[in-house]
Short mmCIF file of C-alpha atoms in Angstrom, two decimals:
data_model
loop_
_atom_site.label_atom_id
_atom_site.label_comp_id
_atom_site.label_asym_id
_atom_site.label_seq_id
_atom_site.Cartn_x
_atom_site.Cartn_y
_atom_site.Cartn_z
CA UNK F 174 0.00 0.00 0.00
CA UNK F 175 1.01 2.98 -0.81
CA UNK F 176 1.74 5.43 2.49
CA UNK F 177 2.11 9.12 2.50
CA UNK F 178 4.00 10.35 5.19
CA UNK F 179 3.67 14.47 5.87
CA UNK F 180 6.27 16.15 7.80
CA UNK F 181 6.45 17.79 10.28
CA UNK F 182 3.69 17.41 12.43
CA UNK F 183 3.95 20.78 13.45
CA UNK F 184 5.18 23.81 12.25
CA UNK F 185 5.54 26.97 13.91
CA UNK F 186 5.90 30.22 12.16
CA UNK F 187 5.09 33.75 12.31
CA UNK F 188 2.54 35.76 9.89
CA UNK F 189 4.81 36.85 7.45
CA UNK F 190 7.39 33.66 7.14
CA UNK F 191 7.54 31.37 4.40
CA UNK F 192 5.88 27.43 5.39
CA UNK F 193 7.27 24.27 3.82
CA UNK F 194 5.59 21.24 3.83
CA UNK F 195 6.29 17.96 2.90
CA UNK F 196 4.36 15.33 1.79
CA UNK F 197 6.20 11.89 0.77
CA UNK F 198 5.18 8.88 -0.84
CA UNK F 199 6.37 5.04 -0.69
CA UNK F 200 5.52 4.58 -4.00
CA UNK F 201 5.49 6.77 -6.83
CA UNK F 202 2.30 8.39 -7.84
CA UNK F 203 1.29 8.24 -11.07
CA UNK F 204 0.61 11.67 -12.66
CA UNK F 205 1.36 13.45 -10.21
CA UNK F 206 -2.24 12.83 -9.00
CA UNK F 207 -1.51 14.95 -5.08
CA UNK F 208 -3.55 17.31 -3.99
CA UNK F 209 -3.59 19.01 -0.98
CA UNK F 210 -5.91 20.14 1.00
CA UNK F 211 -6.62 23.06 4.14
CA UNK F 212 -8.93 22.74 7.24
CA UNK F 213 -9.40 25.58 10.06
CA UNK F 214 -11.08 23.73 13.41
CA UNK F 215 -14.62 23.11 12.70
CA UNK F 216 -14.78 23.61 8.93
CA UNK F 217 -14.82 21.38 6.50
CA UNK F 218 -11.75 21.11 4.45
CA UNK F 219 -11.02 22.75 1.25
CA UNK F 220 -9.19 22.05 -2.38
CA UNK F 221 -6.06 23.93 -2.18
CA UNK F 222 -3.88 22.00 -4.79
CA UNK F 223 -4.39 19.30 -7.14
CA UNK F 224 -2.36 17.71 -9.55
CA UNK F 225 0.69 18.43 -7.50
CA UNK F 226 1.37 21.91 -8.59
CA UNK F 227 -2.84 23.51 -9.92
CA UNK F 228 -4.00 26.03 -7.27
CA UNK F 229 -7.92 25.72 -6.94
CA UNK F 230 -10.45 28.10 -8.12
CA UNK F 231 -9.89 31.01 -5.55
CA UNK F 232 -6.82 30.14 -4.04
CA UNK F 233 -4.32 32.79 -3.28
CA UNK F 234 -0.86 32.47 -5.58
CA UNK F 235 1.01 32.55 -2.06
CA UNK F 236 0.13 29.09 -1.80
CA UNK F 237 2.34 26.75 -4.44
CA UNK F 238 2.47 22.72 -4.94
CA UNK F 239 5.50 20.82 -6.45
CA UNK F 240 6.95 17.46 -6.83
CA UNK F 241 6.64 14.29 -8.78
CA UNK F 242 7.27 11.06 -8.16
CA UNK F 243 7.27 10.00 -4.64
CA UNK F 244 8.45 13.85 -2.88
CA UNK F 245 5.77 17.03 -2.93
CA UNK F 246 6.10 20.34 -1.05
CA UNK F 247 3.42 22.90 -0.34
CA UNK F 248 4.43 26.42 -0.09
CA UNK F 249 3.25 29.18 1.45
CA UNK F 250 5.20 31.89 0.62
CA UNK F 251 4.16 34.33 2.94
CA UNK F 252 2.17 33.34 6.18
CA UNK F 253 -1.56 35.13 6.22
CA UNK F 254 -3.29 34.87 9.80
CA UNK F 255 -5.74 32.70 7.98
CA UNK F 256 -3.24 30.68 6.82
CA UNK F 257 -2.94 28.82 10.08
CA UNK F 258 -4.24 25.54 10.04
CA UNK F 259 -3.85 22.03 9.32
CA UNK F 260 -2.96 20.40 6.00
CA UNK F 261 -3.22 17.13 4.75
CA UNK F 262 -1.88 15.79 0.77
CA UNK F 263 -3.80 13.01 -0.58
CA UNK F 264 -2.97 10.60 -3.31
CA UNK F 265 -6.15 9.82 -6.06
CA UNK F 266 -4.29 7.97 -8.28
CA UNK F 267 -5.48 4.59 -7.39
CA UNK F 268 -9.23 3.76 -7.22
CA UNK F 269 -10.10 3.06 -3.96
CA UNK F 270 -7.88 6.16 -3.52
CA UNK F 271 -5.52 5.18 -0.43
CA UNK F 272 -5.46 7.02 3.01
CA UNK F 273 -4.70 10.74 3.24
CA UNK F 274 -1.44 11.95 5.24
CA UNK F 275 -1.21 12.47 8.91
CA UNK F 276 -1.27 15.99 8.74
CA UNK F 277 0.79 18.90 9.09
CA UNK F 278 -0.33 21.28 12.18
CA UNK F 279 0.96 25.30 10.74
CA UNK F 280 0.57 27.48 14.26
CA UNK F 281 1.37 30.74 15.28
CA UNK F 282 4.82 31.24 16.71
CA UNK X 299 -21.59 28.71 -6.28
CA UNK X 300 -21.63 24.81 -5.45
CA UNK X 301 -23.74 24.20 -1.95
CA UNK X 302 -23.03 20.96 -0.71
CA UNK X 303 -25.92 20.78 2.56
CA UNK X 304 -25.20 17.22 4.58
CA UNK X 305 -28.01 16.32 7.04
CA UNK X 306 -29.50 13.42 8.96
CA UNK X 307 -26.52 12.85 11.47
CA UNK X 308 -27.28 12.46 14.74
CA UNK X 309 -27.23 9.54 18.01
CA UNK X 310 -27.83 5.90 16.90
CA UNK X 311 -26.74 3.14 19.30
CA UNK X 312 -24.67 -0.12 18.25
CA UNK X 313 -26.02 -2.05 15.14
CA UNK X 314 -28.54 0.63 14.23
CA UNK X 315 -28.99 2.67 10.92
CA UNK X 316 -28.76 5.95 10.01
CA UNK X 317 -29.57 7.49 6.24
CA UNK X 318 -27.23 10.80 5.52
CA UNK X 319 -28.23 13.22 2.72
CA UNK X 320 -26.07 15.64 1.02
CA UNK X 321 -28.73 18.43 -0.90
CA UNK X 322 -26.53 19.67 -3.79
CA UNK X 323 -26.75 23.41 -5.99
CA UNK X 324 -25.12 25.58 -7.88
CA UNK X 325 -23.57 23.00 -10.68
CA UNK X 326 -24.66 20.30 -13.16
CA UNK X 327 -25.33 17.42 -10.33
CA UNK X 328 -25.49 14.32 -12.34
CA UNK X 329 -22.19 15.67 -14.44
CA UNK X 330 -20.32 14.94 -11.68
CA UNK X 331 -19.00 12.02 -9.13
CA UNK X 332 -19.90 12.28 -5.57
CA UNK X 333 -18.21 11.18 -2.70
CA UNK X 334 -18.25 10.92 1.17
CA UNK X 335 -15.50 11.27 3.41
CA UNK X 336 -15.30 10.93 6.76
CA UNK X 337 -13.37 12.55 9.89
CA UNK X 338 -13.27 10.66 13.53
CA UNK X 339 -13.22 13.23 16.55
CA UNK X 340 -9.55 14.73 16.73
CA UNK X 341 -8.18 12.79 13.59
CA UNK X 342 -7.58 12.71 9.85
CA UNK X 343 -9.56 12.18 6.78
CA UNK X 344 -10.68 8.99 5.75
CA UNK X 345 -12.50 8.33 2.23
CA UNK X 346 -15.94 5.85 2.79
CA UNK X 347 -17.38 5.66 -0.42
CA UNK X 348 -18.24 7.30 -3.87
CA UNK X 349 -20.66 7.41 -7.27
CA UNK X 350 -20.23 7.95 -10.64
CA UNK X 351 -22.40 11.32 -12.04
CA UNK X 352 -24.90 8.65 -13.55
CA UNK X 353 -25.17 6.66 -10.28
CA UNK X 354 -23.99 3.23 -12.42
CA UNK X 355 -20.89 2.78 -10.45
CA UNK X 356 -20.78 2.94 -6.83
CA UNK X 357 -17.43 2.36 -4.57
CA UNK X 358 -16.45 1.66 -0.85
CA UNK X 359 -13.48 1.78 1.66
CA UNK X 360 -13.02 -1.95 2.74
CA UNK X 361 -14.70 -0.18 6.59
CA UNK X 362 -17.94 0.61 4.59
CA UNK X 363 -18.40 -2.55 2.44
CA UNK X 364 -21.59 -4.54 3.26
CA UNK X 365 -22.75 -2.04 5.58
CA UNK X 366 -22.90 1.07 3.81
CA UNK X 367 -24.81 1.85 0.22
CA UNK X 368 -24.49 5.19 -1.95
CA UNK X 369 -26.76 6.17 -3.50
CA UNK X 370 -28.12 9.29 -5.72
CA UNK X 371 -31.15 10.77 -7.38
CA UNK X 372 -30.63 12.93 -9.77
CA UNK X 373 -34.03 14.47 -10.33
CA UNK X 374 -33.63 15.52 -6.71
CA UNK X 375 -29.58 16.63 -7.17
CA UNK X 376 -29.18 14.68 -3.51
CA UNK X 377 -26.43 12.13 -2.51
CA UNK X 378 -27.36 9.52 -0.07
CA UNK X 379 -25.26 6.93 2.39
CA UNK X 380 -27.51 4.56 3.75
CA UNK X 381 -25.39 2.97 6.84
CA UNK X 382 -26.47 0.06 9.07
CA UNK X 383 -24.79 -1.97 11.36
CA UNK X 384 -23.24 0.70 12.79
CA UNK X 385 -20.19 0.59 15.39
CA UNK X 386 -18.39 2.72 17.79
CA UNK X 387 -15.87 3.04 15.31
CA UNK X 388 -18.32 5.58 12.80
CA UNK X 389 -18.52 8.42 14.49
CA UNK X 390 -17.50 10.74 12.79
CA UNK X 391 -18.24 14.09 11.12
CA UNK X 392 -19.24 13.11 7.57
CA UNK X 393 -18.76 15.20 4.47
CA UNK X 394 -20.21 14.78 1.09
CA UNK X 395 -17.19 16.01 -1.24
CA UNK X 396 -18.22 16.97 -5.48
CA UNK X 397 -15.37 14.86 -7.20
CA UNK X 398 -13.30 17.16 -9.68
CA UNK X 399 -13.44 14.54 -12.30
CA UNK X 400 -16.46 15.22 -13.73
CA UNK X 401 -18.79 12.05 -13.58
CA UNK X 402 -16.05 9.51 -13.75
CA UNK X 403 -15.21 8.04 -10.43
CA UNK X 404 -11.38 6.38 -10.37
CA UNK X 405 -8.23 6.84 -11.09
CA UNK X 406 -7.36 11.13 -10.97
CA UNK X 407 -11.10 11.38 -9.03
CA UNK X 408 -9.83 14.27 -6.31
CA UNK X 409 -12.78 16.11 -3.98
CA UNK X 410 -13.15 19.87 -5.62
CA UNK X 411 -15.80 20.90 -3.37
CA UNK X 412 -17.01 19.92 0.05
CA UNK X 413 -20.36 20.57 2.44
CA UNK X 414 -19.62 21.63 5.96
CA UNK X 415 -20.35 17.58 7.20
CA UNK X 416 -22.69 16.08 9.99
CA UNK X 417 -21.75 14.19 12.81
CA UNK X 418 -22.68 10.69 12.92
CA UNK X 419 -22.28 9.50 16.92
CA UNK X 420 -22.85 5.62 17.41
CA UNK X 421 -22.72 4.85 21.43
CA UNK X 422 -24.95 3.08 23.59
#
């Protein structure tokens, strides 16, 4: 089965700072089929990226997805207050699609 | 806009059922794939089960096979989970999720749009 690990768990930045995450696979995923997606505590989450590197409809150009293969990154290039949340990537190219990541936890510093 | 409106969550005890509807707007419904997806208290996202736009082709998570159906009607542009046997282990918040694949379900099938989910609680 193909596992996708995020890291880290946590990350802890100020508003204004650039946010990294990582999202790897075990196995490579075919077409780059990632996405990535946002969720603030007690809303549902939303499409940020798919396709490894297509922002939504409506997403801001701060955030930016890369990668192939089995290694993706989300970017954020400059922290918004409303930026802080969690994150999780997701794989679809298999159907069942397989389990999303863990998680990566962006706080305030 | 897309409007994605879950409802019928709520308290069901061990082995009962519950039917979850997801009332759908704002886009073609039977053009597209619909999906739910479910979140535990406090933990991560978990895919149950999915449709194809024409309702032909229905899918489940190895958790919701035998125990869960999807279903749709399109002259109503509503999404339905019918889920018995229930356990501890299905509460949850569930969302219905519009699948950005237009009304294929499978391989490149991501979730484009979500409703804001209804919890599901299953305790005695």
């Amino acid at each position: 089965e193909n596992v996708l690990t995020q890291s880290p768990g946590t990350l802890s930045l100020s508003p204004g700072e650039r946010a990294t995450l990582s999202c790897r696979a075990s196995q490579s995923i075919t077409n780059s089929y990632l996405a990535w997606y946002q969720q603030k505590p007690g809303q549902a989450p939303r499409l940020l990226i798919y396709g490894a590197s297509i922002r939504a409809t409506g997403i801001p150009d701060r955030f930016s997805g890369s990668g192939s293969g089995t290694d993706f990154t989300l970017t954020v290039s400059r922290l918004e207050p409303e930026d802080f949340a969690l994150y999780y990537c997701h794989q679809y190219a298999t159907s069942p699609p397989l389990p999303f990541g863990g998680g990566t936890k962006v706080e305030i510093k | 806009e897309v409007q994605l409106l879950e409802s019928g969550g709520g308290l069901v005890q061990p082995g009962g059922s519950l039917r979850l509807s997801c009332a759908a707007s704002g886009f073609t419904f039977n053009s597209y794939a619909m999906s739910w997806v479910r979140q535990a208290p406090g933990k991560g996202l978990e895919w149950v089960s999915a449709i194809s736009g024409a309702g032909t082709g229905t899918y489940y998570a190895d958790s919701a096979k035998g125990r869960f159906i999807i279903s749709r009607d399109n002259s109503k542009n509503t999404l339905y989970l019918q889920m018995d046997s229930l356990r501890a282990e299905d509460t949850a918040v569930y969302y219905c999720a519009k699948v950005g694949s237009g009304g294929y379900y499978g391989s490149g099938s991501y979730f484009q749009d979500w409703g804001q989910g209804t919890l599901v609680t299953v305790s005695s």
